[in-house]
Amino acid sequence: MTAKRAPKDKLFETRWVHVSEQDTPDGAVFRPDDEHVPLSRKPRDWLEVHEDGSATLYTPGPDDRPVERRATWQDVGGGSGTRRGGGEADVQIVERSPLRLVVKLRTAPDR
């Protein structure tokens, strides 16, 4: 008899891309990077969420290349609990589905 594995949570397996033209008053909208995301003149942010409560936020640097920022996250709308830690940014997930994240981002100023 084989033990069943719990299905993996897409939240942690996905690199999320900020689609600013879809932002709502509730927050910034992120879509999976593997979905069709329209091209943009403005460089896009990416977000990776990790099970340990940490996250990685990639934001455009001075030359538009992505700069990695350590972050923490908490799920304030999905009921999966609160996760905290230290980092340069705080990500609050206010809505989530396999194809869409709505988040509120608070980032520390660049050093």
PDB file of C-alpha atoms in Angstrom:
ATOM      1  CA  MET A   1       0.000   0.000   0.000  1.00  0.00           C
ATOM      2  CA  THR A   2       1.386   3.383  -0.990  1.00  0.00           C
ATOM      3  CA  ALA A   3       0.986   6.405   1.261  1.00  0.00           C
ATOM      4  CA  LYS A   4      -0.887   9.261  -0.363  1.00  0.00           C
ATOM      5  CA  ARG A   5       0.929  12.549  -0.557  1.00  0.00           C
ATOM      6  CA  ALA A   6      -0.919  15.728   0.174  1.00  0.00           C
ATOM      7  CA  PRO A   7      -1.307  17.846  -2.944  1.00  0.00           C
ATOM      8  CA  LYS A   8       1.278  20.588  -3.218  1.00  0.00           C
ATOM      9  CA  ASP A   9       0.032  24.110  -2.635  1.00  0.00           C
ATOM     10  CA  LYS A  10       0.449  26.123  -5.841  1.00  0.00           C
ATOM     11  CA  LEU A  11       1.170  29.183  -3.697  1.00  0.00           C
ATOM     12  CA  PHE A  12       4.623  27.777  -2.902  1.00  0.00           C
ATOM     13  CA  GLU A  13       5.398  26.258  -6.313  1.00  0.00           C
ATOM     14  CA  THR A  14       4.760  29.386  -8.343  1.00  0.00           C
ATOM     15  CA  ARG A  15       6.753  32.434  -9.286  1.00  0.00           C
ATOM     16  CA  TRP A  16       4.155  35.203  -9.235  1.00  0.00           C
ATOM     17  CA  VAL A  17       4.401  38.261 -11.490  1.00  0.00           C
ATOM     18  CA  HIS A  18       2.841  41.633 -10.661  1.00  0.00           C
ATOM     19  CA  VAL A  19       0.270  42.656 -13.258  1.00  0.00           C
ATOM     20  CA  SER A  20      -0.132  46.291 -12.181  1.00  0.00           C
ATOM     21  CA  GLU A  21      -2.806  47.061 -14.766  1.00  0.00           C
ATOM     22  CA  GLN A  22      -5.104  44.627 -12.891  1.00  0.00           C
ATOM     23  CA  ASP A  23      -4.493  46.104  -9.417  1.00  0.00           C
ATOM     24  CA  THR A  24      -7.583  46.723  -7.299  1.00  0.00           C
ATOM     25  CA  PRO A  25      -8.301  48.924  -4.276  1.00  0.00           C
ATOM     26  CA  ASP A  26      -7.725  45.761  -2.200  1.00  0.00           C
ATOM     27  CA  GLY A  27      -4.132  45.388  -3.363  1.00  0.00           C
ATOM     28  CA  ALA A  28      -1.602  44.486  -6.035  1.00  0.00           C
ATOM     29  CA  VAL A  29      -2.556  41.620  -8.364  1.00  0.00           C
ATOM     30  CA  PHE A  30      -0.020  38.885  -9.065  1.00  0.00           C
ATOM     31  CA  ARG A  31      -0.487  36.103 -11.632  1.00  0.00           C
ATOM     32  CA  PRO A  32       1.519  32.903 -12.134  1.00  0.00           C
ATOM     33  CA  ASP A  33       4.588  33.561 -14.261  1.00  0.00           C
ATOM     34  CA  ASP A  34       3.690  30.595 -16.467  1.00  0.00           C
ATOM     35  CA  GLU A  35       0.338  32.175 -17.457  1.00  0.00           C
ATOM     36  CA  HIS A  36       0.114  34.655 -20.303  1.00  0.00           C
ATOM     37  CA  VAL A  37       1.113  38.001 -18.814  1.00  0.00           C
ATOM     38  CA  PRO A  38       0.946  40.964 -21.182  1.00  0.00           C
ATOM     39  CA  LEU A  39       4.161  42.766 -22.053  1.00  0.00           C
ATOM     40  CA  SER A  40       4.762  46.025 -20.250  1.00  0.00           C
ATOM     41  CA  ARG A  41       7.089  48.979 -20.769  1.00  0.00           C
ATOM     42  CA  LYS A  42       7.505  49.187 -17.015  1.00  0.00           C
ATOM     43  CA  PRO A  43       9.601  46.349 -15.545  1.00  0.00           C
ATOM     44  CA  ARG A  44       7.489  43.926 -13.534  1.00  0.00           C
ATOM     45  CA  ASP A  45       7.954  42.724  -9.953  1.00  0.00           C
ATOM     46  CA  TRP A  46       8.048  38.990  -9.125  1.00  0.00           C
ATOM     47  CA  LEU A  47       7.201  37.252  -5.885  1.00  0.00           C
ATOM     48  CA  GLU A  48       8.086  33.802  -4.551  1.00  0.00           C
ATOM     49  CA  VAL A  49       6.371  32.645  -1.336  1.00  0.00           C
ATOM     50  CA  HIS A  50       8.016  29.946   0.794  1.00  0.00           C
ATOM     51  CA  GLU A  51       6.398  27.594   3.309  1.00  0.00           C
ATOM     52  CA  ASP A  52       8.637  28.758   6.178  1.00  0.00           C
ATOM     53  CA  GLY A  53       7.061  32.247   6.190  1.00  0.00           C
ATOM     54  CA  SER A  54       9.764  33.839   4.106  1.00  0.00           C
ATOM     55  CA  ALA A  55       9.344  35.260   0.627  1.00  0.00           C
ATOM     56  CA  THR A  56      11.535  36.683  -2.100  1.00  0.00           C
ATOM     57  CA  LEU A  57      10.483  39.849  -3.897  1.00  0.00           C
ATOM     58  CA  TYR A  58      12.284  40.795  -7.108  1.00  0.00           C
ATOM     59  CA  THR A  59      12.004  44.488  -7.961  1.00  0.00           C
ATOM     60  CA  PRO A  60      13.588  46.486 -10.798  1.00  0.00           C
ATOM     61  CA  GLY A  61      16.986  47.909  -9.947  1.00  0.00           C
ATOM     62  CA  PRO A  62      18.530  51.132 -11.285  1.00  0.00           C
ATOM     63  CA  ASP A  63      19.251  49.459 -14.632  1.00  0.00           C
ATOM     64  CA  ASP A  64      15.899  47.557 -14.666  1.00  0.00           C
ATOM     65  CA  ARG A  65      17.534  44.230 -13.823  1.00  0.00           C
ATOM     66  CA  PRO A  66      15.729  42.446 -10.945  1.00  0.00           C
ATOM     67  CA  VAL A  67      17.052  43.042  -7.444  1.00  0.00           C
ATOM     68  CA  GLU A  68      16.294  40.340  -4.865  1.00  0.00           C
ATOM     69  CA  ARG A  69      14.731  41.477  -1.569  1.00  0.00           C
ATOM     70  CA  ARG A  70      14.090  39.257   1.419  1.00  0.00           C
ATOM     71  CA  ALA A  71      10.523  39.428   2.630  1.00  0.00           C
ATOM     72  CA  THR A  72       8.054  37.811   4.976  1.00  0.00           C
ATOM     73  CA  TRP A  73       4.447  37.025   4.290  1.00  0.00           C
ATOM     74  CA  GLN A  74       1.185  36.427   6.076  1.00  0.00           C
ATOM     75  CA  ASP A  75      -2.172  35.230   4.788  1.00  0.00           C
ATOM     76  CA  VAL A  76      -4.794  37.616   6.147  1.00  0.00           C
ATOM     77  CA  GLY A  77      -7.637  36.452   3.917  1.00  0.00           C
ATOM     78  CA  GLY A  78      -7.086  32.787   3.150  1.00  0.00           C
ATOM     79  CA  GLY A  79      -7.313  31.234   6.570  1.00  0.00           C
ATOM     80  CA  SER A  80      -4.028  29.336   6.370  1.00  0.00           C
ATOM     81  CA  GLY A  81      -2.604  31.101   9.401  1.00  0.00           C
ATOM     82  CA  THR A  82      -0.173  33.889   9.964  1.00  0.00           C
ATOM     83  CA  ARG A  83       3.519  33.567   9.275  1.00  0.00           C
ATOM     84  CA  ARG A  84       6.074  36.167  10.305  1.00  0.00           C
ATOM     85  CA  GLY A  85       9.797  36.704  10.134  1.00  0.00           C
ATOM     86  CA  GLY A  86      12.314  39.391   9.227  1.00  0.00           C
ATOM     87  CA  GLY A  87      13.043  40.977   5.903  1.00  0.00           C
ATOM     88  CA  GLU A  88      13.093  44.054   3.728  1.00  0.00           C
ATOM     89  CA  ALA A  89       9.413  43.731   2.787  1.00  0.00           C
ATOM     90  CA  ASP A  90       6.143  42.565   4.292  1.00  0.00           C
ATOM     91  CA  VAL A  91       3.632  40.792   2.039  1.00  0.00           C
ATOM     92  CA  GLN A  92       0.035  40.461   3.191  1.00  0.00           C
ATOM     93  CA  ILE A  93      -2.023  38.074   1.073  1.00  0.00           C
ATOM     94  CA  VAL A  94      -5.613  39.343   1.116  1.00  0.00           C
ATOM     95  CA  GLU A  95      -6.988  37.024  -1.568  1.00  0.00           C
ATOM     96  CA  ARG A  96      -5.662  33.941  -3.291  1.00  0.00           C
ATOM     97  CA  SER A  97      -6.564  31.358  -5.886  1.00  0.00           C
ATOM     98  CA  PRO A  98      -4.404  29.144  -8.128  1.00  0.00           C
ATOM     99  CA  LEU A  99      -4.419  31.848 -10.835  1.00  0.00           C
ATOM    100  CA  ARG A 100      -4.395  35.074  -8.807  1.00  0.00           C
ATOM    101  CA  LEU A 101      -2.916  36.619  -5.668  1.00  0.00           C
ATOM    102  CA  VAL A 102      -4.009  39.973  -4.294  1.00  0.00           C
ATOM    103  CA  VAL A 103      -1.428  41.342  -1.881  1.00  0.00           C
ATOM    104  CA  LYS A 104      -0.591  44.463   0.063  1.00  0.00           C
ATOM    105  CA  LEU A 105       3.137  45.168  -0.062  1.00  0.00           C
ATOM    106  CA  ARG A 106       5.122  47.217   2.407  1.00  0.00           C
ATOM    107  CA  THR A 107       8.768  47.613   1.495  1.00  0.00           C
ATOM    108  CA  ALA A 108      11.612  49.250   3.364  1.00  0.00           C
ATOM    109  CA  PRO A 109      13.313  52.111   1.533  1.00  0.00           C
ATOM    110  CA  ASP A 110      16.453  51.221  -0.414  1.00  0.00           C
ATOM    111  CA  ARG A 111      19.621  51.571   1.596  1.00  0.00           C
TER     112      ARG A 111
END
